[in-house]
Coordinates of C-alpha atoms in Angstrom, one line a residue:
Chain A
M1 CA 58.2 -94.3 -52.4
N2 CA 55.0 -92.4 -52.0
S3 CA 54.7 -91.5 -48.3
P4 CA 51.2 -91.2 -46.9
G5 CA 49.6 -87.9 -46.3
F6 CA 48.5 -86.5 -43.0
F7 CA 44.9 -87.7 -43.5
D8 CA 46.0 -91.1 -44.6
I9 CA 47.6 -91.6 -41.3
I10 CA 44.6 -90.7 -39.2
S11 CA 42.2 -92.7 -41.4
F12 CA 40.7 -95.9 -40.2
G13 CA 41.3 -97.6 -43.6
P14 CA 43.7 -100.5 -44.2
D15 CA 46.7 -98.2 -44.5
G16 CA 45.5 -95.8 -41.8
W17 CA 46.8 -95.7 -38.3
G18 CA 43.4 -94.7 -36.8
H19 CA 42.7 -98.0 -35.1
A20 CA 46.3 -98.3 -33.7
L21 CA 46.2 -94.7 -32.4
T22 CA 42.8 -95.2 -30.8
A23 CA 44.0 -98.3 -29.1
G24 CA 47.1 -96.4 -27.9
A25 CA 44.9 -93.6 -26.5
W26 CA 42.8 -96.2 -24.7
M27 CA 45.9 -97.7 -23.2
T28 CA 47.0 -94.2 -22.1
I29 CA 43.7 -93.7 -20.4
L30 CA 43.8 -97.1 -18.7
I31 CA 47.3 -96.5 -17.3
A32 CA 46.3 -93.1 -16.1
L33 CA 43.1 -94.4 -14.5
A34 CA 45.0 -97.3 -12.8
G35 CA 47.7 -95.0 -11.6
F36 CA 45.3 -92.5 -10.3
A37 CA 43.3 -95.2 -8.5
I38 CA 46.4 -96.6 -6.8
G39 CA 47.4 -93.0 -5.9
S40 CA 44.0 -92.4 -4.3
V41 CA 44.3 -95.4 -2.0
I42 CA 47.9 -94.3 -1.1
G43 CA 46.8 -90.7 -0.7
T44 CA 43.9 -91.6 1.6
F45 CA 46.2 -93.6 3.9
G46 CA 48.9 -90.9 3.6
A47 CA 46.5 -88.2 4.6
W48 CA 45.2 -90.3 7.5
A49 CA 48.8 -90.9 8.7
K50 CA 49.6 -87.2 8.5
I51 CA 46.4 -86.1 10.3
S52 CA 45.7 -88.6 13.0
G53 CA 48.4 -91.3 12.8
G54 CA 50.9 -91.8 15.6
P55 CA 54.4 -90.4 15.4
T56 CA 55.7 -93.4 13.3
P57 CA 53.1 -93.3 10.6
R58 CA 53.4 -89.5 10.4
V59 CA 57.2 -89.7 10.0
I60 CA 56.8 -92.4 7.3
A61 CA 54.2 -90.3 5.4
E62 CA 56.3 -87.1 5.7
A63 CA 59.4 -89.0 4.3
Y64 CA 57.3 -90.5 1.5
T65 CA 55.8 -87.3 0.3
T66 CA 59.1 -85.4 0.6
I67 CA 61.0 -88.1 -1.4
L68 CA 58.5 -88.7 -4.1
R69 CA 58.0 -85.0 -4.8
G70 CA 61.7 -84.4 -5.0
I71 CA 62.8 -87.1 -7.4
P72 CA 62.0 -87.4 -11.1
D73 CA 59.0 -89.6 -12.2
L74 CA 61.2 -91.3 -14.8
L75 CA 63.5 -92.6 -12.1
V76 CA 60.5 -94.1 -10.2
I77 CA 59.4 -95.8 -13.4
Y78 CA 62.8 -97.3 -13.9
L79 CA 62.8 -98.4 -10.2
F80 CA 59.5 -100.3 -10.7
Y81 CA 60.3 -101.6 -14.1
F82 CA 63.8 -102.9 -13.5
G83 CA 63.2 -103.6 -9.8
G84 CA 60.0 -105.6 -10.6
S85 CA 61.9 -107.5 -13.3
A86 CA 64.7 -108.3 -10.8
V87 CA 62.1 -109.7 -8.3
V88 CA 60.3 -111.6 -11.0
T89 CA 63.6 -113.1 -12.3
A90 CA 64.6 -114.1 -8.8
I91 CA 61.3 -115.8 -8.3
G92 CA 61.6 -117.5 -11.7
Q93 CA 65.1 -118.8 -10.9
F94 CA 63.8 -120.2 -7.6
F95 CA 61.3 -122.2 -9.5
G96 CA 63.9 -123.3 -12.0
A97 CA 63.3 -120.8 -14.9
E98 CA 66.3 -119.7 -17.0
G99 CA 67.4 -116.2 -17.8
F100 CA 65.8 -112.8 -17.5
V101 CA 62.0 -112.5 -16.9
S102 CA 60.7 -109.0 -17.6
F103 CA 58.1 -107.4 -15.4
P104 CA 54.9 -106.4 -17.2
G105 CA 55.3 -102.8 -18.2
F106 CA 51.7 -101.9 -17.6
V107 CA 51.9 -103.0 -14.0
A108 CA 55.2 -101.3 -13.4
G109 CA 53.9 -98.1 -15.1
A110 CA 50.7 -98.0 -13.2
L111 CA 52.5 -98.7 -9.9
A112 CA 55.1 -96.0 -10.6
V113 CA 52.4 -93.4 -11.6
G114 CA 50.3 -94.5 -8.6
V115 CA 53.2 -94.0 -6.1
T116 CA 54.1 -90.6 -7.5
S117 CA 50.5 -89.3 -7.7
G118 CA 49.9 -90.8 -4.2
A119 CA 52.3 -88.3 -2.8
Q120 CA 50.4 -85.5 -4.4
Q121 CA 47.0 -86.9 -3.4
T122 CA 48.2 -87.2 0.2
E123 CA 48.7 -83.4 0.3
V124 CA 45.4 -82.8 -1.6
F125 CA 43.4 -84.9 0.8
R126 CA 45.1 -83.4 3.9
G127 CA 44.4 -79.9 2.7
A128 CA 40.8 -80.8 1.9
F129 CA 40.3 -82.4 5.3
R130 CA 41.6 -79.2 7.0
A131 CA 38.9 -77.3 5.0
V132 CA 36.1 -79.3 6.5
H133 CA 34.4 -77.4 9.2
P134 CA 35.1 -79.1 12.6
G135 CA 31.5 -78.3 13.7
E136 CA 30.1 -80.7 11.1
L137 CA 32.3 -83.5 12.4
E138 CA 31.3 -82.7 16.0
A139 CA 27.7 -82.7 15.0
A140 CA 28.1 -86.2 13.6
T141 CA 29.7 -87.4 16.9
A142 CA 26.9 -85.7 18.8
C143 CA 24.3 -87.6 16.8
G144 CA 26.0 -90.8 18.1
M145 CA 27.5 -91.9 14.8
G146 CA 30.2 -94.6 15.0
R147 CA 33.6 -94.0 13.6
M148 CA 33.0 -95.8 10.3
L149 CA 29.6 -94.4 9.8
K150 CA 30.9 -90.9 10.5
F151 CA 33.7 -91.4 8.0
R152 CA 31.4 -92.8 5.3
R153 CA 28.6 -90.3 5.7
I154 CA 30.2 -87.1 6.8
T155 CA 34.0 -87.0 6.6
A156 CA 34.6 -88.7 3.2
P157 CA 31.9 -86.7 1.2
L158 CA 32.9 -83.4 2.7
T159 CA 36.6 -84.0 2.2
L160 CA 36.0 -85.1 -1.4
R161 CA 34.1 -82.0 -2.2
H162 CA 37.0 -79.8 -1.1
A163 CA 39.5 -82.2 -2.7
L164 CA 37.9 -82.1 -6.1
P165 CA 39.8 -79.2 -7.6
G166 CA 43.1 -80.5 -6.4
L167 CA 42.3 -84.0 -7.6
G168 CA 41.6 -82.5 -11.0
N169 CA 45.1 -81.1 -11.1
V170 CA 46.6 -84.4 -10.1
W171 CA 44.6 -86.1 -12.8
Q172 CA 46.0 -83.8 -15.5
V173 CA 49.6 -84.5 -14.1
V174 CA 49.0 -88.2 -14.1
L175 CA 47.7 -88.2 -17.7
K176 CA 50.8 -86.5 -18.9
E177 CA 53.0 -88.7 -16.7
S178 CA 51.6 -91.8 -18.4
A179 CA 53.5 -90.8 -21.5
L180 CA 56.7 -91.7 -19.6
V181 CA 55.5 -95.3 -19.3
S182 CA 56.3 -95.7 -23.0
V183 CA 59.9 -96.3 -21.9
T184 CA 58.8 -99.7 -20.5
G185 CA 57.6 -100.8 -24.0
V186 CA 53.8 -100.6 -23.2
V187 CA 52.1 -99.6 -26.4
E188 CA 50.3 -96.5 -25.2
L189 CA 49.7 -93.4 -27.2
L190 CA 53.3 -92.1 -27.3
R191 CA 54.8 -95.6 -28.0
Q192 CA 52.3 -96.1 -30.8
A193 CA 53.3 -92.8 -32.3
Q194 CA 56.9 -93.8 -32.1
I195 CA 56.1 -97.1 -33.9
G196 CA 54.2 -95.2 -36.6
A197 CA 57.0 -92.6 -36.9
G198 CA 59.5 -95.3 -37.3
S199 CA 57.7 -97.3 -40.0
T200 CA 56.6 -94.3 -42.1
S201 CA 59.5 -91.9 -41.4
L202 CA 56.9 -89.2 -40.7
P203 CA 57.8 -88.4 -37.1
F204 CA 56.4 -84.9 -37.0
D205 CA 52.9 -86.0 -38.2
F206 CA 52.7 -88.8 -35.7
Y207 CA 54.0 -86.9 -32.7
F208 CA 51.7 -84.0 -33.7
I209 CA 48.7 -86.3 -33.8
A210 CA 49.7 -87.8 -30.4
A211 CA 50.0 -84.3 -28.9
M212 CA 46.5 -83.4 -30.2
I213 CA 45.0 -86.6 -28.8
Y214 CA 46.6 -85.8 -25.4
L215 CA 45.2 -82.3 -25.6
A216 CA 41.8 -83.7 -26.4
I217 CA 41.8 -86.1 -23.5
S218 CA 42.9 -83.5 -21.0
T219 CA 40.4 -80.9 -22.3
V220 CA 37.5 -83.4 -22.2
S221 CA 38.4 -84.7 -18.8
G222 CA 39.0 -81.1 -17.6
A223 CA 35.5 -80.1 -18.7
F224 CA 34.1 -83.2 -16.9
L225 CA 35.9 -82.3 -13.7
N226 CA 34.6 -78.8 -13.8
A227 CA 31.1 -80.0 -14.3
S228 CA 31.4 -82.5 -11.4
E229 CA 32.9 -79.7 -9.2
R230 CA 29.8 -77.6 -9.8
W231 CA 27.6 -80.6 -9.2
F232 CA 29.1 -81.5 -5.9
S233 CA 29.3 -78.0 -4.5
R234 CA 25.7 -77.1 -5.4
G235 CA 25.0 -77.0 -1.6
V236 CA 27.7 -74.4 -1.0
R237 CA 26.8 -70.8 -0.9
R238 CA 29.0 -68.5 -3.0
G239 CA 29.9 -64.8 -2.8
Chain B
M1 CA 73.6 -102.6 0.3
D2 CA 77.1 -102.7 -1.2
I3 CA 78.9 -99.6 0.0
A4 CA 81.8 -99.9 -2.5
F5 CA 79.4 -100.2 -5.4
A6 CA 77.2 -97.4 -4.1
S7 CA 80.2 -95.0 -3.8
E8 CA 81.4 -96.0 -7.3
T9 CA 77.8 -95.3 -8.6
L10 CA 77.8 -92.0 -6.7
M11 CA 81.1 -91.0 -8.5
S12 CA 79.7 -91.8 -11.9
L13 CA 76.4 -90.0 -11.2
L14 CA 78.1 -86.9 -9.8
A15 CA 80.1 -86.7 -13.0
A16 CA 76.7 -86.3 -14.8
L17 CA 75.5 -83.6 -12.3
P18 CA 76.9 -80.6 -14.3
L19 CA 74.8 -81.6 -17.4
T20 CA 71.6 -81.8 -15.3
L21 CA 72.3 -78.4 -13.7
E22 CA 73.2 -76.9 -17.0
L23 CA 70.0 -78.1 -18.7
A24 CA 67.9 -76.8 -15.8
V25 CA 69.6 -73.4 -15.5
T26 CA 69.6 -72.8 -19.2
A27 CA 66.0 -73.8 -19.6
I28 CA 64.8 -71.8 -16.6
A29 CA 66.8 -68.7 -17.7
F30 CA 65.5 -68.6 -21.2
G31 CA 62.1 -69.8 -20.1
S32 CA 61.6 -67.0 -17.7
V33 CA 62.1 -64.4 -20.4
L34 CA 59.6 -66.0 -22.6
A35 CA 57.3 -66.4 -19.6
L36 CA 57.4 -62.7 -18.9
A37 CA 56.7 -61.9 -22.5
L38 CA 53.7 -64.3 -22.4
A39 CA 52.4 -62.9 -19.2
L40 CA 52.6 -59.3 -20.5
A41 CA 50.9 -60.5 -23.7
R42 CA 48.0 -61.9 -21.6
L43 CA 47.7 -58.6 -19.6
S44 CA 48.3 -56.3 -22.6
G45 CA 44.6 -56.0 -23.3
I46 CA 45.4 -56.5 -27.0
L47 CA 43.0 -59.2 -28.1
V48 CA 45.3 -60.9 -30.6
L49 CA 48.3 -61.1 -28.2
D50 CA 46.0 -62.3 -25.4
W51 CA 44.6 -65.1 -27.5
L52 CA 48.1 -66.1 -28.9
A53 CA 49.5 -66.4 -25.3
R54 CA 46.3 -68.2 -24.2
S55 CA 46.5 -70.9 -26.9
Y56 CA 50.3 -71.2 -26.3
V57 CA 49.8 -71.9 -22.6
F58 CA 46.8 -74.2 -23.4
V59 CA 48.8 -76.4 -25.8
F60 CA 52.0 -76.6 -23.8
R61 CA 50.3 -77.3 -20.5
G62 CA 47.9 -79.8 -22.1
T63 CA 50.5 -82.1 -23.7
P64 CA 53.2 -84.3 -22.1
L65 CA 56.7 -82.8 -22.1
L66 CA 58.1 -86.0 -23.6
V67 CA 55.8 -85.5 -26.7
Q68 CA 57.2 -82.0 -27.0
I69 CA 60.7 -83.2 -26.8
F70 CA 60.1 -85.9 -29.5
L71 CA 58.3 -83.3 -31.7
I72 CA 61.3 -81.0 -31.6
Y73 CA 64.1 -83.7 -31.7
Y74 CA 62.6 -86.2 -34.1
G75 CA 59.7 -84.3 -35.6
L76 CA 61.4 -81.2 -37.0
S77 CA 64.0 -83.3 -38.9
Q78 CA 61.2 -84.5 -41.1
F79 CA 61.1 -81.3 -43.1
A80 CA 63.8 -80.6 -45.6
A81 CA 63.4 -76.9 -45.1
V82 CA 64.5 -77.3 -41.4
R83 CA 67.4 -79.6 -42.4
H84 CA 68.7 -77.0 -44.8
S85 CA 68.1 -74.0 -42.6
I86 CA 70.7 -72.2 -40.6
F87 CA 69.1 -73.5 -37.4
W88 CA 70.0 -77.1 -38.3
P89 CA 73.4 -77.2 -36.5
V90 CA 71.5 -76.3 -33.4
L91 CA 68.4 -78.4 -33.9
R92 CA 70.5 -81.5 -34.8
E93 CA 72.0 -81.5 -31.3
P94 CA 70.0 -83.4 -28.6
Y95 CA 71.3 -81.0 -26.0
W96 CA 69.7 -77.9 -27.7
C97 CA 66.6 -79.8 -28.5
A98 CA 66.2 -80.7 -24.9
V99 CA 66.9 -77.1 -23.8
L100 CA 64.4 -75.8 -26.3
A101 CA 61.6 -78.2 -25.3
L102 CA 62.2 -77.6 -21.5
M103 CA 62.3 -73.9 -22.1
L104 CA 59.1 -73.7 -24.1
N105 CA 57.4 -76.0 -21.6
T106 CA 58.4 -74.1 -18.5
A107 CA 57.5 -70.8 -20.1
A108 CA 53.9 -71.9 -20.4
Y109 CA 53.7 -72.8 -16.7
A110 CA 55.8 -69.9 -15.5
S111 CA 53.8 -67.3 -17.5
E112 CA 50.7 -68.1 -15.4
I113 CA 52.7 -67.8 -12.2
I114 CA 54.1 -64.4 -13.3
R115 CA 50.7 -63.3 -14.4
G116 CA 49.3 -64.1 -11.0
G117 CA 52.2 -62.1 -9.5
L118 CA 51.6 -59.1 -11.7
L119 CA 47.9 -59.1 -10.9
A120 CA 48.6 -59.2 -7.2
V121 CA 50.4 -55.9 -7.3
P122 CA 48.2 -53.5 -5.2
H123 CA 46.7 -50.8 -7.4
G124 CA 47.5 -48.1 -4.8
Q125 CA 51.3 -48.7 -5.2
V126 CA 51.1 -48.1 -9.0
E127 CA 48.9 -45.0 -8.4
A128 CA 51.4 -43.7 -5.8
A129 CA 54.2 -44.1 -8.3
R130 CA 52.2 -42.4 -11.0
A131 CA 51.5 -39.6 -8.5
C132 CA 55.3 -39.2 -8.0
G133 CA 55.5 -38.6 -11.7
M134 CA 57.3 -41.8 -12.7
P135 CA 57.0 -42.7 -16.4
R136 CA 55.4 -46.0 -17.3
F137 CA 58.5 -48.0 -17.9
M138 CA 60.1 -46.8 -14.7
I139 CA 56.9 -47.8 -12.7
F140 CA 57.2 -51.2 -14.2
R141 CA 60.9 -51.5 -13.5
R142 CA 60.9 -50.0 -10.0
I143 CA 57.5 -50.8 -8.6
V144 CA 55.5 -53.5 -10.4
M145 CA 58.3 -55.9 -11.2
P146 CA 59.9 -56.2 -7.7
L147 CA 56.5 -56.6 -6.1
A148 CA 55.4 -59.2 -8.7
I149 CA 58.6 -61.2 -8.3
R150 CA 58.1 -61.3 -4.6
Q151 CA 54.5 -62.5 -5.0
A152 CA 55.3 -65.1 -7.7
L153 CA 58.4 -66.5 -6.0
P154 CA 56.9 -69.4 -4.1
G155 CA 55.1 -70.6 -7.1
Y156 CA 58.1 -70.1 -9.3
G157 CA 60.2 -72.1 -6.9
N158 CA 57.9 -75.1 -7.4
E159 CA 58.2 -74.7 -11.1
M160 CA 62.0 -74.6 -10.8
I161 CA 61.9 -77.9 -8.9
S162 CA 59.7 -79.5 -11.5
M163 CA 62.2 -78.3 -14.1
V164 CA 65.1 -80.0 -12.3
K165 CA 63.0 -83.1 -12.3
A166 CA 62.0 -82.7 -15.9
T167 CA 65.6 -82.6 -17.1
S168 CA 65.6 -86.4 -16.5
L169 CA 63.5 -86.7 -19.7
A170 CA 66.6 -85.5 -21.7
S171 CA 68.0 -89.0 -21.1
I172 CA 65.4 -90.4 -23.4
I173 CA 67.0 -88.5 -26.3
T174 CA 70.5 -89.9 -25.5
L175 CA 71.7 -87.2 -23.2
M176 CA 73.8 -88.7 -20.4
E177 CA 72.6 -86.6 -17.4
I178 CA 72.0 -88.2 -14.0
T179 CA 69.0 -90.3 -14.9
G180 CA 70.6 -91.3 -18.2
V181 CA 73.7 -92.6 -16.4
A182 CA 71.6 -94.2 -13.7
A183 CA 69.6 -96.1 -16.4
R184 CA 72.8 -97.2 -18.0
I185 CA 74.3 -98.5 -14.8
I186 CA 71.0 -100.3 -13.9
S187 CA 70.9 -102.0 -17.3
E188 CA 74.5 -103.0 -17.0
T189 CA 74.5 -104.3 -13.4
Y190 CA 70.8 -105.0 -12.6
R191 CA 71.3 -103.5 -9.2
V192 CA 68.3 -101.3 -9.1
I193 CA 68.0 -100.4 -5.5
E194 CA 71.5 -99.0 -5.0
V195 CA 71.4 -96.9 -8.1
F196 CA 67.9 -95.6 -7.4
V197 CA 68.9 -94.6 -3.8
V198 CA 72.0 -92.8 -4.9
A199 CA 70.4 -91.0 -7.9
G200 CA 67.3 -90.1 -5.9
A201 CA 69.5 -88.7 -3.1
I202 CA 71.3 -86.4 -5.6
Y203 CA 68.0 -85.1 -6.9
L204 CA 66.7 -84.6 -3.4
A205 CA 69.9 -82.7 -2.4
I206 CA 69.6 -80.4 -5.5
N207 CA 65.9 -79.7 -4.7
F208 CA 66.6 -79.2 -1.0
L209 CA 69.3 -76.6 -1.8
L210 CA 67.0 -75.0 -4.3
T211 CA 64.2 -74.7 -1.8
R212 CA 66.5 -73.2 0.8
L213 CA 67.8 -70.7 -1.8
I214 CA 64.3 -69.6 -2.8
A215 CA 63.3 -69.3 0.8
F216 CA 66.4 -67.1 1.4
V217 CA 65.6 -64.9 -1.6
E218 CA 62.0 -64.6 -0.5
H219 CA 63.1 -63.6 3.0
R220 CA 65.4 -60.9 1.5
L221 CA 62.7 -59.6 -0.7
S222 CA 60.1 -59.2 2.0
P223 CA 61.5 -57.0 4.8
H224 CA 58.2 -55.1 4.9
Q225 CA 56.4 -58.3 6.1
R226 CA 58.7 -59.1 8.9
Q227 CA 58.2 -58.1 12.6
P228 CA 60.4 -55.1 13.3
M229 CA 63.3 -56.0 15.6
P230 CA 62.7 -54.8 19.1
I231 CA 64.9 -51.9 20.0
R232 CA 67.0 -52.6 23.1
G233 CA 67.0 -49.1 24.6
A234 CA 63.2 -49.0 24.5
L235 CA 62.9 -52.4 26.2
K236 CA 65.2 -51.3 29.0
G237 CA 62.9 -48.4 29.9
E238 CA 59.9 -50.7 30.2
T239 CA 61.3 -52.9 33.0
H240 CA 60.2 -50.8 36.0

């Protein structure tokens, strides 16, 4: 059998895997974006709980960040995938469905990535809020701004500016973590490479291409993050 | 929560603990040597070495660890030259592939941490050592390295914790460490919560002990930054 060459694999022709790999890369980006967004919401509430929540929210937030930063991401993915399936199966049986119902891997993966990155984003937001000058918040209160207005116009933009470098790091971690979601069977980039490796018996070529695509995504998004960091700190004096 | 089932799970997971620790310790030990070499290459001022280390770090930090594991475990076997080489008995084993991937990965992250530590050594200390007439290697061994280790330790501690967590990926290439055993028990019993709690508690315990250990070493390595203990005799004199 004539095995395809390296460039046959990445071509977009009938025998090429170009379209499949592009679709996989899109799925990777989607999982990472969904996970990052979920993590941002959790991180915002986590940071709020740690900074100005009462004793109970603070203890919960502390426990959450300690636990999630101490256990492997893969374990969290298994928890959401198998746990979600158990819940869905139980609901299915309640309505009379037979057998095992599996939880959608995309949702399980995005939730797992979101919950783990939420712990990191809690710390990023908390540190960023600490970096905001208290005088600026006082000035907003002195101008008579309400709590929501102050948060929307002053606290959130200033915190975000300081949080941007940290958020960039979290994004890179999330992007790499999304590869673990392949264990749930979602056809993202790594899973697609596994499928290709299996059907052509050219594992090295496929995993190498996948690695290069991951590298490209992280480089491009890294450049974008650097640019936005420059843009949002244009009012900050340096040196 | 079923206590009998949880304790049974704990026993089977603890049996897998040595493999997790072995993977982490081997990878960190080999990785630290490579990391030091990479950091020295970055700081050597030799353009070729600098760029080699730079691209190594770029590639290994920019791609997921799981892809690196697959490239080594599945990918290398594609080449007949590898299958017939003397390395094949090692590269055929999932254990050594996992160690190799973890080691190469941690070296990339750790080299940046060590480089930061080396750069943080105050120039005056090196100058003083030179003024004492120490030769270059002795300065490195006695002055630069201890100070750099002290500086890099907090960051290196974080990297060690992520390595302990990263060993869980070895379960995907059939190694039965803690996460591998946990996944097997979950798929056999469908009791997700119990297994997750027990497995998570073991990882938390490892990482907690590791954090304490690093804090202890850090404390031992920085006597110069501690407040000197008040001397009793002197205090007595001040009372009147």
